[in-house]
PDB file of C-alpha atoms in Angstrom:
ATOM      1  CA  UNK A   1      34.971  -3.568  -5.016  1.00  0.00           C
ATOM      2  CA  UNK A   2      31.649  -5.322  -5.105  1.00  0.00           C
ATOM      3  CA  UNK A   3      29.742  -5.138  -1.544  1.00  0.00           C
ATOM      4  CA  UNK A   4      26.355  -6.407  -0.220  1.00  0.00           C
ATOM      5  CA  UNK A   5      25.641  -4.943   3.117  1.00  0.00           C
ATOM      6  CA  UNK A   6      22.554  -6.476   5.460  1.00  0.00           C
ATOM      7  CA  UNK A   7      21.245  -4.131   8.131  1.00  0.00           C
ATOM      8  CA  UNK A   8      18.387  -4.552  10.069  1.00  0.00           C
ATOM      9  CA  UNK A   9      18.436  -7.774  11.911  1.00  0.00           C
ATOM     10  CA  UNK A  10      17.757  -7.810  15.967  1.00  0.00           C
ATOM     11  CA  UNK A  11      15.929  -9.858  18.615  1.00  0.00           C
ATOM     12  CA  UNK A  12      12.006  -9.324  18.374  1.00  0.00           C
ATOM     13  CA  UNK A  13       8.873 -11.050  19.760  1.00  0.00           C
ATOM     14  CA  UNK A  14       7.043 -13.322  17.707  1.00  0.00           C
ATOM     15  CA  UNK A  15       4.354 -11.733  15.958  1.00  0.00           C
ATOM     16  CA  UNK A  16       6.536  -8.477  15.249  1.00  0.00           C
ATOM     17  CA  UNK A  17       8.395  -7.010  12.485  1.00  0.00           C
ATOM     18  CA  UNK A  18      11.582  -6.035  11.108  1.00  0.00           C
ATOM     19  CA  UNK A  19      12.844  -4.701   8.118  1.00  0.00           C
ATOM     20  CA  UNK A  20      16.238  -5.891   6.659  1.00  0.00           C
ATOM     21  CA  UNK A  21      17.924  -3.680   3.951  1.00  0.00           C
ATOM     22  CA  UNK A  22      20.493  -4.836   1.438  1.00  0.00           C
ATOM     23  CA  UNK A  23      22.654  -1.941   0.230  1.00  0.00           C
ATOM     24  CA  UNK A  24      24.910  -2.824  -3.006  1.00  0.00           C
ATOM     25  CA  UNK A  25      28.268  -1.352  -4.634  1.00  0.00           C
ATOM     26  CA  UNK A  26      30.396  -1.711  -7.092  1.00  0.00           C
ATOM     27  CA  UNK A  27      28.306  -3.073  -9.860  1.00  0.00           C
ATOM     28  CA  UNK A  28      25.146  -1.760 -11.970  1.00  0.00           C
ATOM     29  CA  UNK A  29      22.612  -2.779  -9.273  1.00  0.00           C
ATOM     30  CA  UNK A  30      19.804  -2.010 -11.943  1.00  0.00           C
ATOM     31  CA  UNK A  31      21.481  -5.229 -13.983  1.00  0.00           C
ATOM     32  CA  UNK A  32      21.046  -7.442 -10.827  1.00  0.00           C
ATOM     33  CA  UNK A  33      18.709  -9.815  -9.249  1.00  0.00           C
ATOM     34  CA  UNK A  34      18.422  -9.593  -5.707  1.00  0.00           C
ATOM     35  CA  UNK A  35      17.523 -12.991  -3.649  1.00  0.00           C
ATOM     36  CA  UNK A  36      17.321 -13.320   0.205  1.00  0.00           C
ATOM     37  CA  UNK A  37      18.720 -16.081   2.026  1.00  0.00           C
ATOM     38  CA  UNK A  38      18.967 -17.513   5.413  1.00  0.00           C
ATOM     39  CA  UNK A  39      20.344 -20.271   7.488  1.00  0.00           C
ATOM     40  CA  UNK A  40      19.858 -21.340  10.842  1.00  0.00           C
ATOM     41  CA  UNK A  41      22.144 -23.361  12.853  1.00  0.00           C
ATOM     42  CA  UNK A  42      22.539 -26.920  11.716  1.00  0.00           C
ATOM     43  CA  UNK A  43      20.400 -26.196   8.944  1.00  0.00           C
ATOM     44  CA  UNK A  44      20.984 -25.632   4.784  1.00  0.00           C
ATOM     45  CA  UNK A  45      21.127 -22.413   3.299  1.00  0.00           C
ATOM     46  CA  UNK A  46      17.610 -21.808   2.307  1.00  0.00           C
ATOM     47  CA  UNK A  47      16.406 -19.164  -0.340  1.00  0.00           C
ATOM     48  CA  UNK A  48      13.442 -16.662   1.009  1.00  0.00           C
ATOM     49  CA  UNK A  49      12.351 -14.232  -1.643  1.00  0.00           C
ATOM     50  CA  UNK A  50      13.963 -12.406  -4.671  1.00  0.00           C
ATOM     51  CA  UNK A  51      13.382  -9.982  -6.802  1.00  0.00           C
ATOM     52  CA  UNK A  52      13.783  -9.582 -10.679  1.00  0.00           C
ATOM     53  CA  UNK A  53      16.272  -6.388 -11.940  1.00  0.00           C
ATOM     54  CA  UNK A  54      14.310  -7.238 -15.400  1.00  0.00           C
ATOM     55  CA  UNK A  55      10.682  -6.592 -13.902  1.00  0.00           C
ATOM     56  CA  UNK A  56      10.029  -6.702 -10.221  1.00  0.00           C
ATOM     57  CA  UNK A  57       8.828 -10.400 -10.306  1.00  0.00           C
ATOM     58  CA  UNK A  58       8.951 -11.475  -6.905  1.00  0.00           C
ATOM     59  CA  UNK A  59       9.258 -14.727  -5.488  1.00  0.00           C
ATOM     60  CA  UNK A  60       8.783 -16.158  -1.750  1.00  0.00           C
ATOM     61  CA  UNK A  61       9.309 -19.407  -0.299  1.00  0.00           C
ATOM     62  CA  UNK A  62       5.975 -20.718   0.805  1.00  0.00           C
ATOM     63  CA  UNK A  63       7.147 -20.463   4.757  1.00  0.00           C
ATOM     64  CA  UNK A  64       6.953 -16.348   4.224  1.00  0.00           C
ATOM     65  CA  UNK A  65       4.429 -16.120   1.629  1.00  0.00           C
ATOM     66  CA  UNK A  66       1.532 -13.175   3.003  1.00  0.00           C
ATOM     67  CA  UNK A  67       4.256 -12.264   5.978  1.00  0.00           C
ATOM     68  CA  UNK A  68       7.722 -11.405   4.368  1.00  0.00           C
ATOM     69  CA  UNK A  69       7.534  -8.413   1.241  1.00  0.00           C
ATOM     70  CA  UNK A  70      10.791  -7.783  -0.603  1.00  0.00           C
ATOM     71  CA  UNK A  71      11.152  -4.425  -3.188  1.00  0.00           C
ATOM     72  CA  UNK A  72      13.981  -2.832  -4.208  1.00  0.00           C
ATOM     73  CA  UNK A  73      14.908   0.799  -4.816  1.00  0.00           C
ATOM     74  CA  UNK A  74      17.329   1.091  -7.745  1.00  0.00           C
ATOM     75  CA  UNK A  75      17.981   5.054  -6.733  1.00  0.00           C
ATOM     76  CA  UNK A  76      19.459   3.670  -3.301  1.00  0.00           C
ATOM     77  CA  UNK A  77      20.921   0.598  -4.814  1.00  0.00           C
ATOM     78  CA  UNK A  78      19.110  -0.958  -2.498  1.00  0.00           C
ATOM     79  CA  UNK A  79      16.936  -4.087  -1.818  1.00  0.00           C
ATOM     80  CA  UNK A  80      14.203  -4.328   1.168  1.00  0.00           C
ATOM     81  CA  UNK A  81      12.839  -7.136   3.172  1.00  0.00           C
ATOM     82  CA  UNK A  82       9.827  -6.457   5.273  1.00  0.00           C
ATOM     83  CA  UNK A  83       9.084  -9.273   7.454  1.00  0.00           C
ATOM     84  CA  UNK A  84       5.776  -9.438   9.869  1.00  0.00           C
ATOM     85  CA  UNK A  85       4.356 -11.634  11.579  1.00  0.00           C
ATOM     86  CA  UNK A  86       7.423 -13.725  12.287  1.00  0.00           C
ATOM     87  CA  UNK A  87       7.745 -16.640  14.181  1.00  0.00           C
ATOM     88  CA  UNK A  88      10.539 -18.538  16.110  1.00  0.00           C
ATOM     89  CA  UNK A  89      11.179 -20.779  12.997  1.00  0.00           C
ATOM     90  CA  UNK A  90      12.283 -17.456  11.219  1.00  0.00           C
ATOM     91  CA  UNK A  91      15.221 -17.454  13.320  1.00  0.00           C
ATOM     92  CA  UNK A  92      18.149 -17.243  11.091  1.00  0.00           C
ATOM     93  CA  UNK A  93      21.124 -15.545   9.615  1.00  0.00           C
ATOM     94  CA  UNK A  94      19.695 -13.877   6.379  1.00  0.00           C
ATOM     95  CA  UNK A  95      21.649 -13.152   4.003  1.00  0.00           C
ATOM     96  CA  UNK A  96      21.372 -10.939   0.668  1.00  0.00           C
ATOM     97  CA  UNK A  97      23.133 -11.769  -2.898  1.00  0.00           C
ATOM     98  CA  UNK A  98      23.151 -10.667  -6.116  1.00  0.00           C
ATOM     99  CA  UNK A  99      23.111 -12.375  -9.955  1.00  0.00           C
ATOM    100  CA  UNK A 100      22.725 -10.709 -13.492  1.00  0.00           C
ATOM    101  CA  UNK A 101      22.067 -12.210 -16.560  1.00  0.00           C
ATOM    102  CA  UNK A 102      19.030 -14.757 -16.099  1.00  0.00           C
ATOM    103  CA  UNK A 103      15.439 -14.235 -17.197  1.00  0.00           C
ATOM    104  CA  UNK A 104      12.727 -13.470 -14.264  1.00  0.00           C
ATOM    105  CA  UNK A 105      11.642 -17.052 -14.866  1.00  0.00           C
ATOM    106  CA  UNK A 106      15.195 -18.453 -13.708  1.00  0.00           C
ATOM    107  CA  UNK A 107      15.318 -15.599 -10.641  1.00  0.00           C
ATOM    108  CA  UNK A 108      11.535 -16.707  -9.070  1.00  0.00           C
ATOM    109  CA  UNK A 109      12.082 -20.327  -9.886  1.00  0.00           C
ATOM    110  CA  UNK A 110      11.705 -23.058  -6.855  1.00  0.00           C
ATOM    111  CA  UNK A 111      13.846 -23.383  -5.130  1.00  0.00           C
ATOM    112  CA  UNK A 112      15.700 -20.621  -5.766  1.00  0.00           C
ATOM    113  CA  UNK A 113      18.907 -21.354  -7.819  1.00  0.00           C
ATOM    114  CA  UNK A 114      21.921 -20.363  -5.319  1.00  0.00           C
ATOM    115  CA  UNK A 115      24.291 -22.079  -7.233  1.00  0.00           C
ATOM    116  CA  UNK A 116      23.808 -19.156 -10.033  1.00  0.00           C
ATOM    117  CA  UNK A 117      24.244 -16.243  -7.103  1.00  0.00           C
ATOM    118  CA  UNK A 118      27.433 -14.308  -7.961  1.00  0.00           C
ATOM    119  CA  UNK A 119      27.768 -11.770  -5.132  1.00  0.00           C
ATOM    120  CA  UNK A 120      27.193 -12.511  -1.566  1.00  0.00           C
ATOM    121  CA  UNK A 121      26.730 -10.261   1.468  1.00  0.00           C
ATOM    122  CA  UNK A 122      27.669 -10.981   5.470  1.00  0.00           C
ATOM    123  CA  UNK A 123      24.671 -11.542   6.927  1.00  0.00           C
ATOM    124  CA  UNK A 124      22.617 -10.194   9.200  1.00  0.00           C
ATOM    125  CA  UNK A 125      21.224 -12.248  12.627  1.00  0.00           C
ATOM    126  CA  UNK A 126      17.598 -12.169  13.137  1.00  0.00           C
ATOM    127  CA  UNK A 127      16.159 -13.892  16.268  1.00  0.00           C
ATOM    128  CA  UNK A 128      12.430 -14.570  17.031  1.00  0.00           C
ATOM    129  CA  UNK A 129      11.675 -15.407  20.248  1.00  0.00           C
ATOM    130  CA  UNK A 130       8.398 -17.084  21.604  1.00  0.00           C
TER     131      UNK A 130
END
């Protein structure tokens, strides 16, 4: 059974940190793309940051560019997003997913392609307050 579990969400102070983890099963995480979404209430899906499975390109929505870092660790089977500095505008439900198959080009494209996203975890809530 494939699973995408978020941990790491919370209530923080603007200005702080957190670090959201992605942990994957039941498919060849090496073979996947990882992207980071989020959506606050009212508000579209948007796509944050992925990473490539082909060769760590990265990609970050200009919003989180120089705050938000994503990696991965392929030994854990598990994707990472540090996120400082955040603001009240980060407050979302972010959300991990997975996708195999397209060139790095395709995975750090903008915006990122959602439709093409084949795996999709819960969520987890992360609140900014001012």
């Amino acid at each position: 059974e494939v699973q995408l579990v978020e941990s790491g969400g919370g209530l923080v102070q603007a200005g702080g940190s957190l670090r959201l983890s992605c942990a994957a099963s039941g498919f060849t995480f090496d073979n996947y793309n990882i992207g980071w979404f989020r959506q606050a209430p009212g508000k579209k899906r948007e796509g944050v940051s992925s990473i490539s499975s082909r060769d760590g390109t990265t990609y970050y929505t200009n919003s989180v560019k120089g705050r938000f870092t994503i990696s991965r660790d392929n030994a854990k089977n598990t994707v990472y997003l540090q996120m400082n500095s955040l603001k009240p505008e980060d407050t979302a439900v972010y959300i991990c997913a997975a996708t195999t198959g397209l060139p790095p080009t395709v995975v750090t494209a903008s915006p990122m392609p959602r439709a093409l996203y084949d795996y999709w975890g819960q969520g987890t809530q992360v609140t900014v307050s001012a």
